[in-house]
């Protein structure tokens, strides 16, 4: 890892948007991403790592700008043929994207680790930032709902997050080990960022891998979290509804409380400045910014601010 590196804990689309800004304001080689693999899934016999791929494709400039996931201008001919054969095709896998999953699956079957495969995919796509999975061991997010426990992508894509969430568990997390370099990069980083991702299903699984939360706690003063909640709404996805169903107020303060033991800095949107005092009472330093990233200028501005808060020259 480079000296003066920034480590970012990341989910999928929301994190990728922020990271796009970060690699513009820092040398991309200074950026190391630890990605969520809790929403990995098996589809058509292939190992899919949606969040790792979303971050990789975005930083490679390949992501589909309309959806945020998948590859831009991809075709879906393989999926059409699968549909004709009667296979389930609710999870959209493009032809070029499928090459990633075929390659990953084959190497994992041969005994290579997810870290190795992720690194290879990133290097073939000329990424200069490092991307490492939270763990090479399988961890699977399971969503408890009134109609039973659902595999993550069934809840998220097939059922469009419409079920009420009564619980979340990370199957396999207790036995999982952090990926080989994860604890080292956290210990050596100049600063660590918790991206504006869903705290329950994107950052939650990463923190559930034994050792990672403790490693962050040791670096608390150098950890900045960015609120994914702005003005009572989630920047993306079902975070707000998940908070409501757990009886939590939908405020950045409630998210800050989830991170109070591991982050010394908490970035909130201008719209939420009224919560700054309460965030201070959690012994966190509130930083007020525009956190809604519509285009590259806003992504860069937010990234620059957070990097500077962590003592980086950005
Ligand atoms: N998200 C969807 O909403 N619908 C899809 O069909 C879909 C397919 C897909 C394929 C590959 C991939 O890497 C991601 C994909 N995603 C899709 C995104 C993904 O399900 C979620 O955004 C993440 O798991 C949550 O971060």
Short mmCIF file of C-alpha atoms and ligand atoms in Angstrom, two decimals:
data_model
loop_
_atom_site.label_atom_id
_atom_site.label_comp_id
_atom_site.label_asym_id
_atom_site.label_seq_id
_atom_site.Cartn_x
_atom_site.Cartn_y
_atom_site.Cartn_z
CA UNK A 1 0.00 0.00 0.00
CA UNK A 2 1.17 3.55 -0.76
CA UNK A 3 2.19 5.88 2.00
CA UNK A 4 -0.58 8.34 2.85
CA UNK A 5 -3.25 5.95 1.68
CA UNK A 6 -6.94 6.38 2.23
CA UNK A 7 -8.95 3.23 2.90
CA UNK A 8 -12.65 3.35 2.02
CA UNK A 9 -15.25 0.88 3.27
CA UNK A 10 -17.74 0.61 0.46
CA UNK A 11 -21.06 -0.86 -0.56
CA UNK A 12 -22.26 -0.53 -4.16
CA UNK A 13 -23.66 2.39 -6.12
CA UNK A 14 -23.64 5.15 -3.44
CA UNK A 15 -20.07 4.33 -2.49
CA UNK A 16 -18.93 4.08 -6.10
CA UNK A 17 -20.23 7.60 -6.81
CA UNK A 18 -18.25 9.01 -3.92
CA UNK A 19 -15.13 7.02 -4.86
CA UNK A 20 -15.30 8.45 -8.38
CA UNK A 21 -14.75 11.85 -6.78
CA UNK A 22 -12.05 10.56 -4.45
CA UNK A 23 -9.86 9.16 -7.24
CA UNK A 24 -10.05 12.56 -8.95
CA UNK A 25 -8.84 14.56 -5.97
CA UNK A 26 -6.16 12.10 -4.78
CA UNK A 27 -3.67 9.99 -6.65
CA UNK A 28 -5.86 6.89 -7.33
CA UNK A 29 -2.96 4.72 -6.17
CA UNK A 30 -3.48 6.21 -2.71
CA UNK A 31 -7.01 4.80 -2.58
CA UNK A 32 -7.71 1.31 -1.27
CA UNK A 33 -11.31 0.07 -1.18
CA UNK A 34 -12.56 -2.66 1.16
CA UNK A 35 -15.77 -3.89 -0.47
CA UNK A 36 -18.90 -5.55 0.83
CA UNK A 37 -19.42 -9.15 -0.25
CA UNK A 38 -22.50 -9.82 1.88
CA UNK A 39 -24.71 -9.46 -1.18
CA UNK A 40 -22.70 -11.89 -3.29
CA UNK A 41 -24.92 -14.50 -4.88
CA UNK A 42 -24.91 -17.55 -7.06
CA UNK A 43 -26.87 -17.17 -10.32
CA UNK A 44 -26.86 -19.77 -13.12
CA UNK A 45 -24.01 -21.48 -11.29
CA UNK A 46 -21.89 -18.33 -11.34
CA UNK A 47 -20.43 -16.39 -8.42
CA UNK A 48 -21.64 -12.78 -8.60
CA UNK A 49 -19.99 -10.07 -6.44
CA UNK A 50 -22.24 -7.08 -7.22
CA UNK A 51 -20.67 -4.48 -4.94
CA UNK A 52 -17.07 -5.32 -5.87
CA UNK A 53 -18.04 -5.18 -9.54
CA UNK A 54 -19.99 -1.93 -9.18
CA UNK A 55 -16.98 -0.21 -7.61
CA UNK A 56 -14.57 -1.77 -10.14
CA UNK A 57 -16.65 -0.89 -13.20
CA UNK A 58 -17.31 2.64 -11.93
CA UNK A 59 -13.65 3.40 -11.27
CA UNK A 60 -12.77 1.86 -14.65
CA UNK A 61 -15.27 4.21 -16.32
CA UNK A 62 -17.28 1.24 -17.55
CA UNK A 63 -20.37 1.36 -15.35
CA UNK A 64 -23.81 1.77 -16.83
CA UNK A 65 -24.63 5.42 -15.95
CA UNK A 66 -28.39 4.78 -15.96
CA UNK A 67 -28.45 1.94 -13.42
CA UNK A 68 -25.12 2.41 -11.62
CA UNK A 69 -24.50 -1.37 -11.87
CA UNK A 70 -23.47 -3.50 -14.84
CA UNK A 71 -21.53 -2.38 -17.88
CA UNK A 72 -22.58 0.49 -20.15
CA UNK A 73 -24.07 -0.48 -23.51
CA UNK A 74 -23.92 -4.18 -22.57
CA UNK A 75 -26.15 -6.58 -24.50
CA UNK A 76 -28.32 -9.28 -22.91
CA UNK A 77 -28.33 -12.03 -25.53
CA UNK A 78 -27.20 -14.75 -23.17
CA UNK A 79 -29.95 -13.80 -20.71
CA UNK A 80 -32.54 -13.87 -23.53
CA UNK A 81 -31.46 -17.41 -24.40
CA UNK A 82 -31.61 -18.44 -20.75
CA UNK A 83 -35.13 -17.02 -20.58
CA UNK A 84 -36.16 -19.04 -23.63
CA UNK A 85 -34.89 -22.12 -21.81
CA UNK A 86 -37.15 -21.30 -18.87
CA UNK A 87 -34.40 -20.11 -16.50
CA UNK A 88 -35.14 -17.35 -13.97
CA UNK A 89 -33.89 -14.07 -15.38
CA UNK A 90 -35.01 -11.43 -12.87
CA UNK A 91 -31.34 -10.64 -12.17
CA UNK A 92 -30.07 -8.80 -15.24
CA UNK A 93 -26.69 -10.10 -16.31
CA UNK A 94 -25.24 -8.51 -19.42
CA UNK A 95 -23.04 -10.41 -21.85
CA UNK A 96 -19.83 -8.57 -21.03
CA UNK A 97 -20.63 -8.62 -17.32
CA UNK A 98 -21.09 -12.39 -17.57
CA UNK A 99 -17.46 -12.74 -18.64
CA UNK A 100 -16.44 -11.32 -15.25
CA UNK A 101 -18.64 -13.83 -13.41
CA UNK A 102 -17.50 -16.79 -15.52
CA UNK A 103 -13.85 -15.87 -14.95
CA UNK A 104 -14.37 -15.32 -11.20
CA UNK A 105 -16.27 -18.57 -10.77
CA UNK A 106 -13.71 -20.62 -12.62
CA UNK A 107 -10.80 -19.25 -10.61
CA UNK A 108 -12.62 -19.67 -7.29
CA UNK A 109 -13.37 -23.31 -8.24
CA UNK A 110 -9.67 -23.83 -8.93
CA UNK A 111 -8.94 -22.66 -5.40
CA UNK A 112 -7.87 -19.05 -5.94
CA UNK A 113 -9.13 -16.52 -3.44
CA UNK A 114 -11.70 -13.79 -4.02
CA UNK A 115 -8.97 -11.24 -3.20
CA UNK A 116 -6.74 -12.62 -5.96
CA UNK A 117 -9.52 -12.71 -8.53
CA UNK A 118 -10.77 -9.21 -7.61
CA UNK A 119 -7.23 -7.87 -7.94
CA UNK A 120 -6.80 -9.46 -11.35
CA UNK A 121 -10.10 -8.09 -12.69
CA UNK A 122 -9.15 -4.62 -11.44
CA UNK A 123 -5.71 -4.78 -13.04
CA UNK A 124 -7.05 -5.95 -16.41
CA UNK A 125 -9.40 -2.96 -16.33
CA UNK A 126 -6.38 -0.70 -15.60
CA UNK A 127 -7.60 0.37 -12.20
CA UNK A 128 -4.95 2.14 -10.22
CA UNK A 129 -6.76 1.89 -6.89
CA UNK A 130 -6.71 -1.35 -4.91
CA UNK A 131 -9.99 -3.18 -4.35
CA UNK A 132 -10.11 -5.92 -1.77
CA UNK A 133 -13.12 -7.86 -0.56
CA UNK A 134 -13.92 -7.68 3.16
CA UNK A 135 -13.22 -11.41 3.40
CA UNK A 136 -12.26 -14.31 1.16
CA UNK A 137 -14.66 -16.48 3.17
CA UNK A 138 -18.35 -16.60 2.27
CA UNK A 139 -20.56 -14.18 4.18
CA UNK A 140 -24.16 -13.91 3.02
CA UNK A 141 -26.63 -11.23 4.08
CA UNK A 142 -30.06 -12.69 4.88
CA UNK A 143 -33.11 -10.50 5.30
CA UNK A 144 -35.81 -11.53 7.75
CA UNK A 145 -39.28 -10.47 6.67
CA UNK A 146 -42.83 -11.35 7.80
CA UNK A 147 -42.94 -13.89 4.94
CA UNK A 148 -39.69 -15.59 5.95
CA UNK A 149 -35.96 -15.17 5.51
CA UNK A 150 -34.81 -14.07 2.08
CA UNK A 151 -31.49 -14.36 0.30
CA UNK A 152 -30.25 -10.79 -0.22
CA UNK A 153 -30.72 -10.41 -3.99
CA UNK A 154 -34.19 -11.99 -3.75
CA UNK A 155 -35.13 -9.25 -1.27
CA UNK A 156 -33.31 -6.49 -3.15
CA UNK A 157 -33.90 -7.19 -6.84
CA UNK A 158 -36.59 -9.86 -7.25
CA UNK A 159 -38.93 -8.44 -4.60
CA UNK A 160 -37.72 -4.82 -5.03
CA UNK A 161 -37.15 -4.24 -1.28
CA UNK A 162 -40.92 -4.18 -0.73
CA UNK A 163 -40.92 -6.58 2.26
CA UNK A 164 -40.84 -5.17 5.76
CA UNK A 165 -37.45 -5.97 7.27
CA UNK A 166 -37.71 -7.53 10.72
CA UNK A 167 -34.07 -8.53 11.03
CA UNK A 168 -30.78 -8.90 9.18
CA UNK A 169 -28.14 -11.53 9.70
CA UNK A 170 -24.79 -12.13 8.07
CA UNK A 171 -24.52 -15.85 7.57
CA UNK A 172 -20.94 -17.06 7.91
CA UNK A 173 -19.65 -13.80 9.38
CA UNK A 174 -18.67 -15.29 12.72
CA UNK A 175 -16.28 -17.76 11.09
CA UNK A 176 -15.06 -15.38 8.38
CA UNK A 177 -11.56 -13.97 8.48
CA UNK A 178 -10.81 -10.51 7.15
CA UNK A 179 -9.19 -10.63 3.69
CA UNK A 180 -5.40 -10.97 4.02
CA UNK A 181 -4.57 -7.27 3.64
CA UNK A 182 -7.68 -5.74 5.21
CA UNK A 183 -6.47 -5.26 8.79
CA UNK A 184 -3.03 -4.13 7.68
CA UNK A 185 -4.35 -1.42 5.35
CA UNK A 186 -6.70 -0.16 8.08
CA UNK A 187 -3.84 -0.03 10.57
CA UNK A 188 -1.48 1.80 8.17
CA UNK A 189 -3.86 4.17 6.38
CA UNK A 190 -3.56 7.89 6.79
CA UNK A 191 -7.33 8.00 6.99
CA UNK A 192 -10.34 5.74 6.64
CA UNK A 193 -13.70 6.63 5.13
CA UNK A 194 -17.03 4.92 5.65
CA UNK A 195 -18.68 5.72 2.32
CA UNK A 196 -22.29 7.01 2.21
CA UNK A 197 -23.60 3.46 1.92
CA UNK A 198 -26.46 1.70 3.69
CA UNK A 199 -25.23 1.15 7.28
CA UNK A 200 -27.17 -2.11 7.66
CA UNK A 201 -26.64 -4.00 4.41
CA UNK A 202 -23.51 -2.40 2.93
CA UNK A 203 -21.22 -1.30 5.78
CA UNK A 204 -22.86 -3.67 8.31
CA UNK A 205 -21.52 -6.88 6.74
CA UNK A 206 -17.98 -5.45 6.57
CA UNK A 207 -18.10 -4.51 10.26
CA UNK A 208 -19.44 -7.98 11.08
CA UNK A 209 -16.24 -9.67 9.93
CA UNK A 210 -14.37 -10.37 13.17
CA UNK A 211 -11.44 -7.99 13.66
CA UNK A 212 -12.53 -5.22 11.31
CA UNK A 213 -14.62 -3.21 13.76
CA UNK A 214 -11.88 -3.53 16.38
CA UNK A 215 -9.21 -2.40 13.86
CA UNK A 216 -11.30 0.71 13.09
CA UNK A 217 -11.85 1.41 16.78
CA UNK A 218 -8.07 1.60 17.16
CA UNK A 219 -8.03 4.27 14.44
CA UNK A 220 -11.18 6.14 15.52
CA UNK A 221 -9.62 9.61 15.26
CA UNK A 222 -8.69 8.91 11.63
CA UNK A 223 -12.07 7.53 10.58
CA UNK A 224 -14.69 9.71 8.85
CA UNK A 225 -18.18 8.45 8.07
CA UNK A 226 -20.48 10.13 5.55
CA UNK A 227 -24.18 10.10 6.30
CA UNK A 228 -26.28 8.24 3.73
CA UNK A 229 -29.37 9.93 5.21
CA UNK A 230 -30.22 13.48 4.13
CA UNK A 231 -33.30 15.38 5.25
CA UNK A 232 -35.06 12.25 6.48
CA UNK A 233 -34.48 10.31 3.25
CA UNK A 234 -31.87 7.81 2.11
CA UNK A 235 -29.54 8.95 -0.67
CA UNK A 236 -30.24 5.57 -2.29
CA UNK A 237 -32.08 2.34 -1.54
CA UNK A 238 -34.01 1.07 1.46
CA UNK A 239 -31.95 2.50 4.37
CA UNK A 240 -34.72 4.87 5.55
CA UNK A 241 -37.36 2.12 5.59
CA UNK A 242 -34.96 -0.20 7.39
CA UNK A 243 -34.45 2.42 10.09
CA UNK A 244 -38.20 2.98 10.44
CA UNK A 245 -38.94 -0.72 10.74
CA UNK A 246 -36.42 -0.95 13.58
CA UNK A 247 -38.09 1.96 15.36
CA UNK A 248 -35.15 4.28 14.67
CA UNK A 249 -35.67 7.92 13.67
CA UNK A 250 -34.56 8.52 10.07
CA UNK A 251 -31.84 11.02 10.91
CA UNK A 252 -28.09 11.27 10.40
CA UNK A 253 -27.82 11.23 14.19
CA UNK A 254 -29.23 7.71 14.31
CA UNK A 255 -26.62 6.61 11.73
CA UNK A 256 -23.89 8.42 13.66
CA UNK A 257 -24.84 6.45 16.78
CA UNK A 258 -24.22 3.20 14.86
CA UNK A 259 -20.66 4.35 14.11
CA UNK A 260 -19.89 6.26 17.32
CA UNK A 261 -17.34 3.72 18.55
CA UNK A 262 -15.37 3.65 15.27
CA UNK A 263 -15.58 7.09 13.64
CA UNK A 264 -14.32 10.38 15.06
CA UNK A 265 -15.68 12.48 12.19
CA UNK A 266 -19.24 12.42 10.85
CA UNK A 267 -20.16 14.26 7.65
CA UNK A 268 -23.74 15.50 7.36
CA UNK A 269 -25.59 17.47 4.73
CA UNK A 270 -26.28 21.20 5.08
CA UNK A 271 -29.94 20.35 5.35
CA UNK A 272 -29.22 18.44 8.56
CA UNK A 273 -27.07 21.05 10.29
CA UNK A 274 -29.53 21.08 13.21
CA UNK A 275 -28.16 17.66 14.22
CA UNK A 276 -24.56 18.88 14.59
CA UNK A 277 -24.80 19.50 18.34
CA UNK A 278 -26.21 16.03 19.04
CA UNK A 279 -23.47 14.47 16.93
CA UNK A 280 -20.94 16.30 19.09
CA UNK A 281 -22.58 14.74 22.12
CA UNK A 282 -21.56 11.32 20.66
CA UNK A 283 -17.98 12.58 20.86
CA UNK A 284 -17.87 12.82 17.05
CA UNK A 285 -16.80 15.90 15.11
CA UNK A 286 -19.63 16.93 12.79
CA UNK A 287 -18.63 18.26 9.38
CA UNK A 288 -21.31 20.02 7.35
CA UNK A 289 -21.23 19.77 3.56
CA UNK A 290 -23.32 19.23 0.47
CA UNK A 291 -23.54 15.42 0.40
CA UNK A 292 -25.90 15.06 -2.57
CA UNK A 293 -23.67 14.11 -5.50
CA UNK A 294 -25.42 14.83 -8.79
CA UNK A 295 -22.36 15.17 -10.99
CA UNK A 296 -18.59 14.91 -10.91
CA UNK A 297 -18.05 18.43 -9.47
CA UNK A 298 -20.15 17.57 -6.38
CA UNK A 299 -18.47 14.16 -6.02
CA UNK A 300 -15.07 15.83 -6.13
CA UNK A 301 -16.07 18.57 -3.69
CA UNK A 302 -17.33 16.08 -1.11
CA UNK A 303 -14.30 13.82 -1.57
CA UNK A 304 -11.90 16.77 -1.24
CA UNK A 305 -13.56 17.93 1.96
CA UNK A 306 -13.46 14.47 3.56
CA UNK A 307 -9.87 13.83 2.46
CA UNK A 308 -8.79 17.17 3.93
CA UNK A 309 -10.60 16.44 7.20
CA UNK A 310 -8.40 13.33 7.38
CA UNK A 311 -5.24 15.38 6.88
CA UNK A 312 -4.70 14.57 3.21
CA UNK A 313 -3.53 17.08 0.63
CA UNK A 314 -6.41 17.00 -1.84
N1 LIG B 1 -29.77 -4.45 -9.40
C1 LIG B 1 -31.06 -4.42 -9.78
O1 LIG B 1 -31.84 -3.65 -9.24
N2 LIG B 1 -31.53 -5.26 -10.78
C2 LIG B 1 -30.73 -6.14 -11.42
O2 LIG B 1 -31.18 -6.90 -12.28
C3 LIG B 1 -29.33 -6.17 -11.05
C4 LIG B 1 -28.41 -6.96 -11.69
C5 LIG B 1 -27.06 -6.90 -11.36
C6 LIG B 1 -26.12 -7.65 -12.05
C7 LIG B 1 -24.77 -7.57 -11.73
C8 LIG B 1 -24.35 -6.74 -10.69
O3 LIG B 1 -23.05 -6.67 -10.38
C9 LIG B 1 -25.28 -5.97 -10.00
C10 LIG B 1 -26.63 -6.04 -10.31
N3 LIG B 1 -27.58 -5.28 -9.64
C11 LIG B 1 -28.90 -5.28 -10.01
C12 LIG B 1 -27.19 -4.42 -8.52
C13 LIG B 1 -27.18 -5.14 -7.18
O4 LIG B 1 -28.16 -6.09 -7.02
C14 LIG B 1 -27.37 -4.18 -5.99
O5 LIG B 1 -27.23 -2.85 -6.33
C15 LIG B 1 -26.41 -4.46 -4.89
O6 LIG B 1 -26.30 -5.79 -4.54
C16 LIG B 1 -26.71 -3.62 -3.64
O7 LIG B 1 -25.59 -2.87 -3.43
#
